[in-house]
PDB file of C-alpha atoms in Angstrom:
ATOM      1  CA  SER A 811      94.967  80.340 110.215  1.00 87.00           C
ATOM      2  CA  GLN A 812      97.810  78.983 108.194  1.00 88.00           C
ATOM      3  CA  THR A 813     101.305  78.938 109.042  1.00 93.00           C
ATOM      4  CA  ILE A 814     104.363  77.400 107.585  1.00 96.00           C
ATOM      5  CA  HIS A 815     107.625  76.434 109.750  1.00 95.00           C
ATOM      6  CA  GLN A 816     110.661  75.872 107.651  1.00 96.00           C
ATOM      7  CA  TRP A 817     114.286  75.030 109.707  1.00 92.00           C
ATOM      8  CA  PRO A 818     116.893  75.160 110.370  1.00 93.00           C
ATOM      9  CA  ALA A 819     117.388  79.168 109.580  1.00 94.00           C
ATOM     10  CA  THR A 820     121.285  78.829 108.695  1.00 96.00           C
ATOM     11  CA  LEU A 821     123.133  76.040 108.074  1.00 97.00           C
ATOM     12  CA  VAL A 822     126.615  75.400 107.376  1.00 97.00           C
ATOM     13  CA  GLN A 823     127.996  72.072 105.840  1.00 97.00           C
ATOM     14  CA  PRO A 824     131.079  70.851 104.453  1.00 98.00           C
ATOM     15  CA  VAL A 825     131.127  69.713 100.858  1.00 97.00           C
ATOM     16  CA  GLY A 826     129.987  66.173 100.307  1.00 97.00           C
ATOM     17  CA  SER A 827     128.166  66.142 103.324  1.00 97.00           C
ATOM     18  CA  PRO A 828     124.283  65.061 103.446  1.00 97.00           C
ATOM     19  CA  LEU A 829     121.294  67.622 103.784  1.00 96.00           C
ATOM     20  CA  SER A 830     117.758  67.608 105.128  1.00 96.00           C
ATOM     21  CA  LEU A 831     115.555  71.061 105.366  1.00 97.00           C
ATOM     22  CA  GLU A 832     112.363  70.518 106.386  1.00 96.00           C
ATOM     23  CA  CYS A 833     108.979  72.314 105.958  1.00 97.00           C
ATOM     24  CA  THR A 834     105.615  71.873 107.425  1.00 97.00           C
ATOM     25  CA  VAL A 835     102.116  73.601 107.064  1.00 97.00           C
ATOM     26  CA  GLU A 836      99.663  74.159 109.648  1.00 95.00           C
ATOM     27  CA  GLY A 837      95.936  75.156 108.985  1.00 94.00           C
ATOM     28  CA  THR A 838      95.364  73.678 105.821  1.00 92.00           C
ATOM     29  CA  SER A 839      94.964  70.562 104.326  1.00 90.00           C
ATOM     30  CA  ASN A 840      96.358  69.255 100.864  1.00 93.00           C
ATOM     31  CA  PRO A 841      98.177  71.805 100.221  1.00 95.00           C
ATOM     32  CA  ASN A 842     100.588  72.408  97.347  1.00 96.00           C
ATOM     33  CA  LEU A 843     103.976  72.660  97.925  1.00 97.00           C
ATOM     34  CA  TYR A 844     107.033  74.138  96.743  1.00 97.00           C
ATOM     35  CA  TRP A 845     110.990  74.105  97.301  1.00 97.00           C
ATOM     36  CA  TYR A 846     112.714  77.263  95.670  1.00 97.00           C
ATOM     37  CA  ARG A 847     116.491  78.590  95.649  1.00 96.00           C
ATOM     38  CA  GLN A 848     116.989  82.423  95.494  1.00 94.00           C
ATOM     39  CA  ALA A 849     120.625  83.599  94.581  1.00 86.00           C
ATOM     40  CA  ALA A 850     121.565  86.948  95.098  1.00 76.00           C
ATOM     41  CA  GLY A 851     120.735  88.862  91.744  1.00 70.00           C
ATOM     42  CA  ARG A 852     119.029  85.855  89.853  1.00 76.00           C
ATOM     43  CA  GLY A 853     115.722  85.821  91.371  1.00 88.00           C
ATOM     44  CA  LEU A 854     113.317  82.787  92.595  1.00 94.00           C
ATOM     45  CA  GLN A 855     114.540  79.423  91.116  1.00 93.00           C
ATOM     46  CA  LEU A 856     111.756  76.350  91.447  1.00 95.00           C
ATOM     47  CA  LEU A 857     113.516  73.254  92.489  1.00 95.00           C
ATOM     48  CA  PHE A 858     110.411  71.094  93.158  1.00 96.00           C
ATOM     49  CA  TYR A 859     106.726  71.292  93.578  1.00 95.00           C
ATOM     50  CA  SER A 860     104.144  68.609  94.879  1.00 96.00           C
ATOM     51  CA  VAL A 861     100.284  68.735  94.585  1.00 94.00           C
ATOM     52  CA  GLY A 862      99.556  65.651  96.912  1.00 91.00           C
ATOM     53  CA  ILE A 863     101.578  62.791  98.797  1.00 90.00           C
ATOM     54  CA  GLY A 864     103.158  60.593  96.023  1.00 85.00           C
ATOM     55  CA  GLN A 865     103.626  63.614  93.414  1.00 91.00           C
ATOM     56  CA  ILE A 866     106.756  65.500  93.177  1.00 92.00           C
ATOM     57  CA  SER A 867     107.763  67.411  90.091  1.00 91.00           C
ATOM     58  CA  SER A 868     111.171  68.212  89.438  1.00 88.00           C
ATOM     59  CA  GLU A 869     112.149  71.584  87.493  1.00 85.00           C
ATOM     60  CA  VAL A 870     115.770  71.590  87.815  1.00 80.00           C
ATOM     61  CA  PRO A 871     118.193  68.362  87.401  1.00 63.00           C
ATOM     62  CA  GLN A 872     120.629  68.813  89.741  1.00 78.00           C
ATOM     63  CA  ASN A 873     122.175  67.358  92.950  1.00 88.00           C
ATOM     64  CA  LEU A 874     118.969  67.754  95.261  1.00 94.00           C
ATOM     65  CA  SER A 875     115.626  65.535  95.852  1.00 95.00           C
ATOM     66  CA  ALA A 876     112.442  66.218  97.526  1.00 96.00           C
ATOM     67  CA  SER A 877     109.864  63.933  99.586  1.00 95.00           C
ATOM     68  CA  ARG A 878     106.380  64.604 100.889  1.00 96.00           C
ATOM     69  CA  PRO A 879     106.237  61.932 103.932  1.00 94.00           C
ATOM     70  CA  GLN A 880     102.772  63.360 105.182  1.00 94.00           C
ATOM     71  CA  ASP A 881     100.604  65.529 103.695  1.00 95.00           C
ATOM     72  CA  ARG A 882     101.518  68.863 105.055  1.00 96.00           C
ATOM     73  CA  GLN A 883     105.513  68.037 105.213  1.00 96.00           C
ATOM     74  CA  PHE A 884     108.142  68.640 102.262  1.00 97.00           C
ATOM     75  CA  ILE A 885     111.728  67.334 102.861  1.00 96.00           C
ATOM     76  CA  LEU A 886     114.394  68.803 100.572  1.00 96.00           C
ATOM     77  CA  SER A 887     117.511  66.597 100.470  1.00 96.00           C
ATOM     78  CA  SER A 888     121.088  65.718  99.212  1.00 96.00           C
ATOM     79  CA  LYS A 889     123.095  63.130  99.844  1.00 95.00           C
ATOM     80  CA  LYS A 890     126.472  64.933  98.657  1.00 96.00           C
ATOM     81  CA  LEU A 891     126.612  68.635  99.015  1.00 96.00           C
ATOM     82  CA  LEU A 892     128.671  70.456  96.299  1.00 94.00           C
ATOM     83  CA  LEU A 893     129.856  74.077  96.435  1.00 94.00           C
ATOM     84  CA  SER A 894     126.892  75.495  94.158  1.00 92.00           C
ATOM     85  CA  ASP A 895     124.429  74.114  96.538  1.00 93.00           C
ATOM     86  CA  SER A 896     124.853  77.087  98.592  1.00 94.00           C
ATOM     87  CA  GLY A 897     122.068  79.403  98.807  1.00 94.00           C
ATOM     88  CA  PHE A 898     118.732  80.719 100.355  1.00 96.00           C
ATOM     89  CA  TYR A 899     116.176  77.845 100.471  1.00 97.00           C
ATOM     90  CA  LEU A 900     112.721  79.002 100.432  1.00 98.00           C
ATOM     91  CA  CYS A 901     109.581  76.601 101.063  1.00 98.00           C
ATOM     92  CA  ALA A 902     106.257  77.713  99.876  1.00 98.00           C
ATOM     93  CA  TRP A 903     102.396  76.577 100.065  1.00 97.00           C
ATOM     94  CA  SER A 904      99.237  76.941  98.226  1.00 96.00           C
ATOM     95  CA  GLY A 905      95.783  75.908  98.171  1.00 93.00           C
ATOM     96  CA  THR A 906      94.091  75.842  94.346  1.00 85.00           C
ATOM     97  CA  ALA A 907      95.387  76.459  91.174  1.00 84.00           C
ATOM     98  CA  ASN A 908      96.179  80.099  90.746  1.00 84.00           C
ATOM     99  CA  SER A 909      95.835  80.852  94.254  1.00 91.00           C
ATOM    100  CA  PRO A 910      98.926  82.635  95.865  1.00 95.00           C
ATOM    101  CA  LEU A 911     102.254  81.301  97.553  1.00 97.00           C
ATOM    102  CA  HIS A 912     102.978  81.914 100.654  1.00 97.00           C
ATOM    103  CA  PHE A 913     106.493  81.612 101.732  1.00 98.00           C
ATOM    104  CA  GLY A 914     108.245  80.667 104.811  1.00 97.00           C
ATOM    105  CA  ASN A 915     111.504  82.647 106.048  1.00 96.00           C
ATOM    106  CA  GLY A 916     113.849  79.946 104.656  1.00 96.00           C
ATOM    107  CA  THR A 917     117.040  78.607 105.323  1.00 97.00           C
ATOM    108  CA  ARG A 918     120.475  80.112 104.487  1.00 96.00           C
ATOM    109  CA  LEU A 919     122.842  77.346 103.265  1.00 96.00           C
ATOM    110  CA  THR A 920     126.289  77.540 103.087  1.00 96.00           C
ATOM    111  CA  VAL A 921     128.555  74.976 102.102  1.00 96.00           C
ATOM    112  CA  THR A 922     132.038  74.923 102.840  1.00 97.00           C
TER     113      THR A 922
ATOM    114  CA  GLN B 352     113.429  88.093  76.428  1.00 63.00           C
ATOM    115  CA  LYS B 353     112.678  86.989  80.248  1.00 73.00           C
ATOM    116  CA  GLU B 354     109.012  86.093  80.360  1.00 91.00           C
ATOM    117  CA  VAL B 355     108.182  88.779  83.123  1.00 95.00           C
ATOM    118  CA  GLU B 356     111.034  91.833  83.610  1.00 95.00           C
ATOM    119  CA  GLN B 357     111.694  93.909  86.719  1.00 96.00           C
ATOM    120  CA  ASP B 358     114.252  96.417  87.317  1.00 93.00           C
ATOM    121  CA  PRO B 359     116.777  95.692  89.776  1.00 92.00           C
ATOM    122  CA  GLY B 360     116.576  99.130  91.032  1.00 92.00           C
ATOM    123  CA  PRO B 361     118.055 100.130  93.780  1.00 96.00           C
ATOM    124  CA  LEU B 362     115.240 102.837  94.201  1.00 97.00           C
ATOM    125  CA  SER B 363     116.039 105.256  96.575  1.00 98.00           C
ATOM    126  CA  VAL B 364     113.597 107.690  97.679  1.00 98.00           C
ATOM    127  CA  PRO B 365     112.582 109.690 100.555  1.00 98.00           C
ATOM    128  CA  GLU B 366     110.606 109.401 103.270  1.00 98.00           C
ATOM    129  CA  GLY B 367     106.754 110.427 102.544  1.00 98.00           C
ATOM    130  CA  ALA B 368     107.093 109.868  98.739  1.00 98.00           C
ATOM    131  CA  ILE B 369     104.822 107.867  96.399  1.00 98.00           C
ATOM    132  CA  VAL B 370     106.489 105.013  94.886  1.00 98.00           C
ATOM    133  CA  SER B 371     106.191 103.232  91.779  1.00 98.00           C
ATOM    134  CA  LEU B 372     107.246  99.873  90.874  1.00 98.00           C
ATOM    135  CA  ASN B 373     106.779  98.202  87.804  1.00 98.00           C
ATOM    136  CA  CYS B 374     106.772  95.043  85.835  1.00 98.00           C
ATOM    137  CA  THR B 375     106.253  94.338  82.401  1.00 97.00           C
ATOM    138  CA  TYR B 376     105.254  90.733  80.841  1.00 97.00           C
ATOM    139  CA  SER B 377     105.223  89.347  77.420  1.00 95.00           C
ATOM    140  CA  ASN B 378     102.924  86.224  77.966  1.00 95.00           C
ATOM    141  CA  SER B 379      99.497  87.175  77.185  1.00 94.00           C
ATOM    142  CA  ALA B 380      97.783  84.502  79.075  1.00 94.00           C
ATOM    143  CA  PHE B 381      98.978  85.755  82.482  1.00 95.00           C
ATOM    144  CA  GLN B 382      95.659  86.102  84.385  1.00 95.00           C
ATOM    145  CA  TYR B 383      96.571  86.424  88.140  1.00 96.00           C
ATOM    146  CA  PHE B 384      98.994  89.175  89.407  1.00 97.00           C
ATOM    147  CA  MET B 385     101.026  89.022  92.709  1.00 97.00           C
ATOM    148  CA  TRP B 386     103.458  91.661  94.465  1.00 98.00           C
ATOM    149  CA  TYR B 387     105.644  90.232  97.340  1.00 98.00           C
ATOM    150  CA  ARG B 388     107.522  92.253 100.012  1.00 98.00           C
ATOM    151  CA  GLN B 389     110.880  90.696 100.800  1.00 97.00           C
ATOM    152  CA  TYR B 390     113.092  91.872 103.792  1.00 96.00           C
ATOM    153  CA  SER B 391     116.863  90.995 103.879  1.00 93.00           C
ATOM    154  CA  ARG B 392     117.125  87.042 105.497  1.00 92.00           C
ATOM    155  CA  LYS B 393     113.426  86.923 105.308  1.00 95.00           C
ATOM    156  CA  GLY B 394     110.935  84.984 103.070  1.00 96.00           C
ATOM    157  CA  PRO B 395     108.695  86.703 100.568  1.00 97.00           C
ATOM    158  CA  GLU B 396     105.442  88.103 102.136  1.00 97.00           C
ATOM    159  CA  LEU B 397     102.442  88.613 100.047  1.00 97.00           C
ATOM    160  CA  LEU B 398     101.140  91.991  99.727  1.00 97.00           C
ATOM    161  CA  MET B 399      98.682  92.189  96.957  1.00 96.00           C
ATOM    162  CA  TYR B 400      96.755  89.685  94.599  1.00 96.00           C
ATOM    163  CA  THR B 401      94.696  90.412  91.565  1.00 94.00           C
ATOM    164  CA  TYR B 402      92.799  89.101  88.877  1.00 91.00           C
ATOM    165  CA  SER B 403      92.863  90.487  85.301  1.00 86.00           C
ATOM    166  CA  SER B 404      92.821  94.186  84.758  1.00 86.00           C
ATOM    167  CA  GLY B 405      92.115  97.019  87.245  1.00 87.00           C
ATOM    168  CA  ASN B 406      93.140  98.119  90.366  1.00 93.00           C
ATOM    169  CA  LYS B 407      92.930  97.306  94.070  1.00 95.00           C
ATOM    170  CA  GLU B 408      94.025  99.039  97.160  1.00 96.00           C
ATOM    171  CA  ASP B 409      95.048  97.935 100.669  1.00 96.00           C
ATOM    172  CA  GLY B 410      95.724 100.407 102.784  1.00 97.00           C
ATOM    173  CA  ARG B 411      99.201 102.673 101.428  1.00 98.00           C
ATOM    174  CA  PHE B 412      99.284 100.041  98.383  1.00 98.00           C
ATOM    175  CA  THR B 413      97.914  99.967  95.424  1.00 98.00           C
ATOM    176  CA  ALA B 414      98.304  97.499  92.583  1.00 97.00           C
ATOM    177  CA  GLN B 415      97.413  98.270  89.108  1.00 97.00           C
ATOM    178  CA  VAL B 416      96.973  95.807  86.132  1.00 97.00           C
ATOM    179  CA  ASP B 417      96.918  96.972  82.518  1.00 95.00           C
ATOM    180  CA  LYS B 418      96.552  93.461  80.661  1.00 94.00           C
ATOM    181  CA  SER B 419      96.511  95.569  76.816  1.00 94.00           C
ATOM    182  CA  SER B 420      99.972  96.830  77.396  1.00 94.00           C
ATOM    183  CA  LYS B 421     101.185  93.503  79.635  1.00 95.00           C
ATOM    184  CA  TYR B 422     101.944  96.098  82.390  1.00 96.00           C
ATOM    185  CA  ILE B 423     101.357  95.843  86.196  1.00 97.00           C
ATOM    186  CA  SER B 424     102.118  98.163  89.315  1.00 98.00           C
ATOM    187  CA  LEU B 425     102.113  98.694  92.499  1.00 98.00           C
ATOM    188  CA  PHE B 426     102.330 102.034  94.040  1.00 98.00           C
ATOM    189  CA  ILE B 427     103.224 102.881  97.675  1.00 98.00           C
ATOM    190  CA  ARG B 428     101.812 106.193  99.143  1.00 98.00           C
ATOM    191  CA  ASP B 429     103.671 108.213 101.856  1.00 98.00           C
ATOM    192  CA  SER B 430     106.339 105.760 102.128  1.00 98.00           C
ATOM    193  CA  GLN B 431     108.400 105.080 105.381  1.00 98.00           C
ATOM    194  CA  PRO B 432     111.694 103.184 105.947  1.00 98.00           C
ATOM    195  CA  SER B 433     110.002 100.159 107.191  1.00 98.00           C
ATOM    196  CA  ASP B 434     109.004 100.014 103.311  1.00 98.00           C
ATOM    197  CA  SER B 435     112.316  99.590 102.653  1.00 98.00           C
ATOM    198  CA  ALA B 436     112.630  95.720 101.322  1.00 97.00           C
ATOM    199  CA  THR B 437     112.897  94.122  97.587  1.00 97.00           C
ATOM    200  CA  TYR B 438     109.456  93.582  96.169  1.00 98.00           C
ATOM    201  CA  LEU B 439     108.940  91.022  93.749  1.00 97.00           C
ATOM    202  CA  CYS B 440     105.950  90.499  91.232  1.00 98.00           C
ATOM    203  CA  ALA B 441     104.357  87.331  90.178  1.00 97.00           C
ATOM    204  CA  MET B 442     101.709  86.479  87.509  1.00 96.00           C
ATOM    205  CA  SER B 443     100.273  83.043  86.181  1.00 95.00           C
ATOM    206  CA  GLU B 444      97.976  81.610  83.753  1.00 93.00           C
ATOM    207  CA  GLY B 445      94.632  80.229  84.594  1.00 89.00           C
ATOM    208  CA  GLY B 446      94.628  76.926  85.955  1.00 89.00           C
ATOM    209  CA  SER B 447      98.387  76.940  86.642  1.00 90.00           C
ATOM    210  CA  TYR B 448     100.246  75.941  90.214  1.00 90.00           C
ATOM    211  CA  ILE B 449     103.370  77.742  89.253  1.00 93.00           C
ATOM    212  CA  PRO B 450     103.850  81.333  88.912  1.00 95.00           C
ATOM    213  CA  THR B 451     106.299  83.353  87.364  1.00 95.00           C
ATOM    214  CA  PHE B 452     108.360  85.949  89.170  1.00 96.00           C
ATOM    215  CA  GLY B 453     110.270  88.851  88.480  1.00 96.00           C
ATOM    216  CA  ARG B 454     114.224  89.281  90.122  1.00 94.00           C
ATOM    217  CA  GLY B 455     112.757  91.616  92.094  1.00 95.00           C
ATOM    218  CA  THR B 456     113.100  95.476  92.686  1.00 97.00           C
ATOM    219  CA  SER B 457     115.152  96.801  95.682  1.00 96.00           C
ATOM    220  CA  LEU B 458     113.496  99.873  97.259  1.00 98.00           C
ATOM    221  CA  ILE B 459     115.361 101.833  99.706  1.00 98.00           C
ATOM    222  CA  VAL B 460     113.422 104.953 101.468  1.00 98.00           C
ATOM    223  CA  HIS B 461     115.531 107.078 103.548  1.00 97.00           C
ATOM    224  CA  PRO B 462     114.523 109.290 106.477  1.00 95.00           C
TER     225      PRO B 462
END
């Protein structure tokens, strides 16, 4: 069966520091991969998605970037964190188009 | 007008009640419909996945889609305190990789 791993679970970082959140999927090949941010009362905001290695689409211009160095690995990065980057970050994967997304357990990021 | 509307709640019910959670949408091209359950500080978990109109049942959960009214529902029978969570609906057009999510409804089932 497929599993998704996301770490760390919580992170406290100072303003201006770099960020790297990692997500890996097991048990499937060539998954579609997603990064979402969830703010209280504001729903899920799609940040990036990737339908294959080297193919990353950005939905929201901001202080973040994403990379997919391997088929089942998706990384969310920032060179310099802002206070507004605080939030709950979720990685997800899906199979074919229209197949449902499956989420990891998220990373709660607090920028101080 | 948002593409997907969902009442944020909270919806508070006694244990054993039948719960009805709903979403309305405006995009008639949506064909695939999903319900997720999200516990506090956890990622959303897929509960139900349906295509087009009709009903789908899985244990205590029933998903219902009415495309003519652009309205979907999730029914929970014999609700339990462990059902207390936020429930998100999601839907997508044919051929799409990106579903549109509702903002979620907070459900509280009290003993």
